[in-house]
PDB file of C-alpha atoms in Angstrom:
ATOM      1  CA  UNK A 164    -193.974 -62.469 -95.946  1.00  0.00           C
ATOM      2  CA  UNK A 165    -191.541 -62.405 -99.331  1.00  0.00           C
ATOM      3  CA  UNK A 166    -191.353 -58.794 -99.198  1.00  0.00           C
ATOM      4  CA  UNK A 167    -189.534 -58.335 -95.973  1.00  0.00           C
ATOM      5  CA  UNK A 168    -187.066 -60.960 -97.110  1.00  0.00           C
ATOM      6  CA  UNK A 169    -185.852 -58.392 -99.557  1.00  0.00           C
ATOM      7  CA  UNK A 170    -185.302 -55.373 -96.916  1.00  0.00           C
ATOM      8  CA  UNK A 171    -181.918 -54.628 -95.664  1.00  0.00           C
ATOM      9  CA  UNK A 172    -180.699 -55.515 -92.582  1.00  0.00           C
ATOM     10  CA  UNK A 173    -183.391 -57.991 -91.617  1.00  0.00           C
ATOM     11  CA  UNK A 174    -182.585 -61.465 -90.137  1.00  0.00           C
ATOM     12  CA  UNK A 175    -185.179 -64.370 -90.296  1.00  0.00           C
ATOM     13  CA  UNK A 176    -185.686 -65.830 -86.805  1.00  0.00           C
ATOM     14  CA  UNK A 177    -188.241 -68.505 -87.295  1.00  0.00           C
ATOM     15  CA  UNK A 178    -192.092 -68.981 -87.412  1.00  0.00           C
ATOM     16  CA  UNK A 179    -194.897 -68.810 -84.790  1.00  0.00           C
ATOM     17  CA  UNK A 180    -197.976 -69.980 -86.283  1.00  0.00           C
ATOM     18  CA  UNK A 181    -198.796 -68.356 -89.739  1.00  0.00           C
ATOM     19  CA  UNK A 182    -196.215 -65.562 -88.912  1.00  0.00           C
ATOM     20  CA  UNK A 183    -193.000 -64.984 -89.889  1.00  0.00           C
ATOM     21  CA  UNK A 184    -190.328 -63.370 -87.712  1.00  0.00           C
ATOM     22  CA  UNK A 185    -187.632 -60.936 -88.615  1.00  0.00           C
ATOM     23  CA  UNK A 186    -185.543 -58.931 -86.231  1.00  0.00           C
ATOM     24  CA  UNK A 187    -183.744 -55.700 -87.736  1.00  0.00           C
ATOM     25  CA  UNK A 188    -180.100 -55.899 -87.209  1.00  0.00           C
ATOM     26  CA  UNK A 189    -179.504 -52.743 -88.280  1.00  0.00           C
ATOM     27  CA  UNK A 190    -181.898 -50.498 -86.163  1.00  0.00           C
ATOM     28  CA  UNK A 191    -180.566 -47.274 -84.851  1.00  0.00           C
ATOM     29  CA  UNK A 192    -180.517 -47.320 -81.161  1.00  0.00           C
ATOM     30  CA  UNK A 193    -181.526 -44.369 -78.719  1.00  0.00           C
ATOM     31  CA  UNK A 194    -178.982 -42.094 -78.375  1.00  0.00           C
ATOM     32  CA  UNK A 195    -176.382 -41.902 -80.917  1.00  0.00           C
ATOM     33  CA  UNK A 196    -173.534 -39.357 -82.224  1.00  0.00           C
ATOM     34  CA  UNK A 197    -173.097 -38.256 -85.800  1.00  0.00           C
ATOM     35  CA  UNK A 198    -169.784 -37.648 -87.187  1.00  0.00           C
ATOM     36  CA  UNK A 199    -170.963 -34.531 -89.405  1.00  0.00           C
ATOM     37  CA  UNK A 200    -173.631 -32.267 -89.661  1.00  0.00           C
ATOM     38  CA  UNK A 201    -175.070 -29.941 -92.439  1.00  0.00           C
ATOM     39  CA  UNK A 202    -176.334 -26.560 -92.643  1.00  0.00           C
ATOM     40  CA  UNK A 203    -180.264 -25.199 -94.686  1.00  0.00           C
ATOM     41  CA  UNK A 204    -178.166 -25.065 -97.829  1.00  0.00           C
ATOM     42  CA  UNK A 205    -176.980 -28.427 -98.057  1.00  0.00           C
ATOM     43  CA  UNK A 206    -180.700 -29.390 -96.684  1.00  0.00           C
ATOM     44  CA  UNK A 207    -182.152 -27.453 -99.579  1.00  0.00           C
ATOM     45  CA  UNK A 208    -179.575 -28.682-101.931  1.00  0.00           C
ATOM     46  CA  UNK A 209    -181.019 -32.252-101.963  1.00  0.00           C
ATOM     47  CA  UNK A 210    -184.647 -32.045-102.009  1.00  0.00           C
ATOM     48  CA  UNK A 211    -186.073 -35.857-102.098  1.00  0.00           C
ATOM     49  CA  UNK A 212    -182.856 -37.298-100.857  1.00  0.00           C
ATOM     50  CA  UNK A 213    -183.621 -36.122 -97.612  1.00  0.00           C
ATOM     51  CA  UNK A 214    -183.714 -39.358 -95.790  1.00  0.00           C
ATOM     52  CA  UNK A 215    -180.182 -40.337 -96.998  1.00  0.00           C
ATOM     53  CA  UNK A 216    -178.766 -36.907 -95.434  1.00  0.00           C
ATOM     54  CA  UNK A 217    -180.450 -37.581 -92.234  1.00  0.00           C
ATOM     55  CA  UNK A 218    -178.794 -41.071 -92.176  1.00  0.00           C
ATOM     56  CA  UNK A 219    -175.255 -39.613 -92.700  1.00  0.00           C
ATOM     57  CA  UNK A 220    -175.461 -36.287 -90.414  1.00  0.00           C
ATOM     58  CA  UNK A 221    -176.847 -33.902 -88.499  1.00  0.00           C
ATOM     59  CA  UNK A 222    -178.851 -31.065 -89.359  1.00  0.00           C
ATOM     60  CA  UNK A 223    -177.935 -27.912 -87.346  1.00  0.00           C
ATOM     61  CA  UNK A 224    -179.394 -24.177 -87.589  1.00  0.00           C
ATOM     62  CA  UNK A 225    -176.963 -21.546 -88.094  1.00  0.00           C
ATOM     63  CA  UNK A 226    -177.087 -20.869 -84.637  1.00  0.00           C
ATOM     64  CA  UNK A 227    -176.343 -24.297 -83.348  1.00  0.00           C
ATOM     65  CA  UNK A 228    -173.625 -24.466 -86.228  1.00  0.00           C
ATOM     66  CA  UNK A 229    -171.572 -21.679 -84.166  1.00  0.00           C
ATOM     67  CA  UNK A 230    -172.289 -23.402 -80.926  1.00  0.00           C
ATOM     68  CA  UNK A 231    -171.220 -27.154 -81.903  1.00  0.00           C
ATOM     69  CA  UNK A 232    -169.426 -27.327 -85.112  1.00  0.00           C
ATOM     70  CA  UNK A 233    -166.378 -27.744 -83.274  1.00  0.00           C
ATOM     71  CA  UNK A 234    -167.248 -31.031 -81.833  1.00  0.00           C
ATOM     72  CA  UNK A 235    -168.106 -32.639 -85.540  1.00  0.00           C
ATOM     73  CA  UNK A 236    -167.204 -31.966 -89.097  1.00  0.00           C
ATOM     74  CA  UNK A 237    -169.200 -30.100 -91.742  1.00  0.00           C
ATOM     75  CA  UNK A 238    -170.511 -33.246 -94.213  1.00  0.00           C
ATOM     76  CA  UNK A 239    -168.326 -32.847 -97.288  1.00  0.00           C
ATOM     77  CA  UNK A 240    -169.982 -31.615-100.549  1.00  0.00           C
ATOM     78  CA  UNK A 241    -168.541 -34.279-102.566  1.00  0.00           C
ATOM     79  CA  UNK A 242    -170.485 -37.005-100.519  1.00  0.00           C
ATOM     80  CA  UNK A 243    -172.956 -38.525-102.388  1.00  0.00           C
ATOM     81  CA  UNK A 244    -176.709 -39.081-100.945  1.00  0.00           C
ATOM     82  CA  UNK A 245    -177.803 -41.879-102.429  1.00  0.00           C
ATOM     83  CA  UNK A 246    -179.379 -44.009-100.045  1.00  0.00           C
ATOM     84  CA  UNK A 247    -178.594 -47.412-101.366  1.00  0.00           C
ATOM     85  CA  UNK A 248    -178.957 -50.615 -99.241  1.00  0.00           C
ATOM     86  CA  UNK A 249    -175.432 -50.996 -98.435  1.00  0.00           C
ATOM     87  CA  UNK A 250    -174.825 -47.107 -97.549  1.00  0.00           C
ATOM     88  CA  UNK A 251    -177.806 -47.332 -95.140  1.00  0.00           C
ATOM     89  CA  UNK A 252    -176.324 -50.467 -93.190  1.00  0.00           C
ATOM     90  CA  UNK A 253    -172.945 -48.714 -92.961  1.00  0.00           C
ATOM     91  CA  UNK A 254    -174.348 -45.849 -91.560  1.00  0.00           C
ATOM     92  CA  UNK A 255    -176.646 -47.626 -89.124  1.00  0.00           C
ATOM     93  CA  UNK A 256    -173.372 -49.654 -88.059  1.00  0.00           C
ATOM     94  CA  UNK A 257    -171.537 -46.425 -87.588  1.00  0.00           C
ATOM     95  CA  UNK A 258    -174.171 -44.860 -85.314  1.00  0.00           C
ATOM     96  CA  UNK A 259    -174.775 -48.138 -83.580  1.00  0.00           C
ATOM     97  CA  UNK A 260    -170.959 -47.607 -82.740  1.00  0.00           C
ATOM     98  CA  UNK A 261    -171.927 -44.430 -80.910  1.00  0.00           C
ATOM     99  CA  UNK A 262    -175.109 -45.541 -79.138  1.00  0.00           C
ATOM    100  CA  UNK A 263    -175.708 -45.401 -75.333  1.00  0.00           C
ATOM    101  CA  UNK A 264    -175.245 -48.853 -73.832  1.00  0.00           C
ATOM    102  CA  UNK A 265    -178.155 -48.460 -71.693  1.00  0.00           C
ATOM    103  CA  UNK A 266    -181.993 -46.754 -72.166  1.00  0.00           C
ATOM    104  CA  UNK A 267    -184.704 -46.832 -69.733  1.00  0.00           C
ATOM    105  CA  UNK A 268    -187.764 -44.987 -70.029  1.00  0.00           C
ATOM    106  CA  UNK A 269    -190.421 -44.662 -66.975  1.00  0.00           C
ATOM    107  CA  UNK A 270    -193.784 -42.452 -66.712  1.00  0.00           C
ATOM    108  CA  UNK A 271    -191.896 -39.519 -66.097  1.00  0.00           C
ATOM    109  CA  UNK A 272    -189.082 -39.287 -69.053  1.00  0.00           C
ATOM    110  CA  UNK A 273    -185.814 -41.749 -69.499  1.00  0.00           C
ATOM    111  CA  UNK A 274    -182.351 -42.485 -68.486  1.00  0.00           C
ATOM    112  CA  UNK A 275    -179.542 -43.294 -70.874  1.00  0.00           C
ATOM    113  CA  UNK A 276    -175.816 -44.302 -70.211  1.00  0.00           C
ATOM    114  CA  UNK A 277    -172.709 -44.019 -72.529  1.00  0.00           C
ATOM    115  CA  UNK A 278    -169.501 -44.229 -72.839  1.00  0.00           C
ATOM    116  CA  UNK A 279    -168.291 -41.245 -75.254  1.00  0.00           C
ATOM    117  CA  UNK A 280    -164.717 -41.119 -76.913  1.00  0.00           C
ATOM    118  CA  UNK A 281    -165.500 -37.386 -77.852  1.00  0.00           C
ATOM    119  CA  UNK A 282    -167.577 -34.253 -76.522  1.00  0.00           C
ATOM    120  CA  UNK A 283    -170.552 -34.028 -78.799  1.00  0.00           C
ATOM    121  CA  UNK A 284    -174.291 -33.665 -79.188  1.00  0.00           C
ATOM    122  CA  UNK A 285    -175.945 -36.824 -78.290  1.00  0.00           C
ATOM    123  CA  UNK A 286    -179.202 -37.345 -80.194  1.00  0.00           C
ATOM    124  CA  UNK A 287    -182.167 -39.183 -79.175  1.00  0.00           C
ATOM    125  CA  UNK A 288    -185.057 -39.865 -82.008  1.00  0.00           C
ATOM    126  CA  UNK A 289    -188.077 -38.454 -79.332  1.00  0.00           C
ATOM    127  CA  UNK A 290    -189.749 -35.621 -80.382  1.00  0.00           C
ATOM    128  CA  UNK A 291    -188.541 -32.102 -78.840  1.00  0.00           C
ATOM    129  CA  UNK A 292    -191.196 -30.272 -76.825  1.00  0.00           C
ATOM    130  CA  UNK A 293    -190.473 -27.347 -74.482  1.00  0.00           C
ATOM    131  CA  UNK A 294    -191.841 -29.322 -71.365  1.00  0.00           C
ATOM    132  CA  UNK A 295    -188.633 -31.671 -71.607  1.00  0.00           C
ATOM    133  CA  UNK A 296    -185.512 -31.074 -69.091  1.00  0.00           C
ATOM    134  CA  UNK A 297    -182.458 -32.640 -69.117  1.00  0.00           C
ATOM    135  CA  UNK A 298    -179.311 -33.210 -67.054  1.00  0.00           C
ATOM    136  CA  UNK A 299    -176.018 -34.684 -68.089  1.00  0.00           C
ATOM    137  CA  UNK A 300    -174.032 -36.494 -65.085  1.00  0.00           C
ATOM    138  CA  UNK A 301    -176.365 -34.911 -62.332  1.00  0.00           C
ATOM    139  CA  UNK A 302    -175.841 -30.984 -64.067  1.00  0.00           C
ATOM    140  CA  UNK A 303    -178.750 -29.241 -65.906  1.00  0.00           C
ATOM    141  CA  UNK A 304    -177.993 -28.757 -69.803  1.00  0.00           C
ATOM    142  CA  UNK A 305    -179.921 -27.250 -72.664  1.00  0.00           C
ATOM    143  CA  UNK A 306    -181.634 -29.316 -75.112  1.00  0.00           C
ATOM    144  CA  UNK A 307    -181.865 -28.375 -78.616  1.00  0.00           C
ATOM    145  CA  UNK A 308    -184.141 -29.504 -81.275  1.00  0.00           C
ATOM    146  CA  UNK A 309    -182.365 -31.099 -84.051  1.00  0.00           C
ATOM    147  CA  UNK A 310    -183.323 -33.122 -87.320  1.00  0.00           C
ATOM    148  CA  UNK A 311    -185.853 -30.830 -87.555  1.00  0.00           C
ATOM    149  CA  UNK A 312    -188.040 -32.470 -84.405  1.00  0.00           C
ATOM    150  CA  UNK A 313    -185.581 -34.525 -82.382  1.00  0.00           C
ATOM    151  CA  UNK A 314    -183.880 -33.752 -79.065  1.00  0.00           C
ATOM    152  CA  UNK A 315    -179.972 -33.412 -78.841  1.00  0.00           C
ATOM    153  CA  UNK A 316    -177.639 -32.867 -75.669  1.00  0.00           C
ATOM    154  CA  UNK A 317    -174.032 -32.139 -75.452  1.00  0.00           C
ATOM    155  CA  UNK A 318    -172.229 -35.081 -73.640  1.00  0.00           C
ATOM    156  CA  UNK A 319    -169.050 -34.656 -72.555  1.00  0.00           C
ATOM    157  CA  UNK A 320    -165.775 -37.537 -73.498  1.00  0.00           C
ATOM    158  CA  UNK A 321    -166.157 -40.509 -71.036  1.00  0.00           C
ATOM    159  CA  UNK A 322    -168.891 -41.983 -68.884  1.00  0.00           C
ATOM    160  CA  UNK A 323    -172.440 -40.098 -69.223  1.00  0.00           C
ATOM    161  CA  UNK A 324    -175.386 -40.387 -67.055  1.00  0.00           C
ATOM    162  CA  UNK A 325    -178.376 -38.899 -69.207  1.00  0.00           C
ATOM    163  CA  UNK A 326    -181.984 -38.188 -67.615  1.00  0.00           C
ATOM    164  CA  UNK A 327    -184.554 -36.506 -69.653  1.00  0.00           C
ATOM    165  CA  UNK A 328    -187.917 -35.503 -67.468  1.00  0.00           C
ATOM    166  CA  UNK A 329    -191.027 -34.427 -68.902  1.00  0.00           C
TER     167      UNK A 329
END
């Protein structure tokens, strides 16, 4: 139990029998938007710090950069990729602010709703598979494979209703 007390962002809730219960206050919800993207060159430059990079920015292929770079900024080369407790918690808070306010899954996929401040790619930490289809506000949209395996769809500014079906 002492090991969990050291984890950043976890708050002790109480005890149930012999178990201590903690709540993760800094989880990253379903459906979130990054401010920055990075490319394969930046990916190759960080090696062991890939987890820090994925918390900071969205990995896009060259083809995706051509299509979506107008919606986000390239990650500055001067940004440090240190996943300290403070950097991790700050990044989680930033992603939480852009996340869906509604998410529900069913036997056929999931539905999400969000209020989006600017048109951008919304990322879902659900494994990409070619069997998925998606709509945003009732219109079919292309699903992008991002972060080496998750799904993202382009969402417009304003209220959005997103549906993924499998």
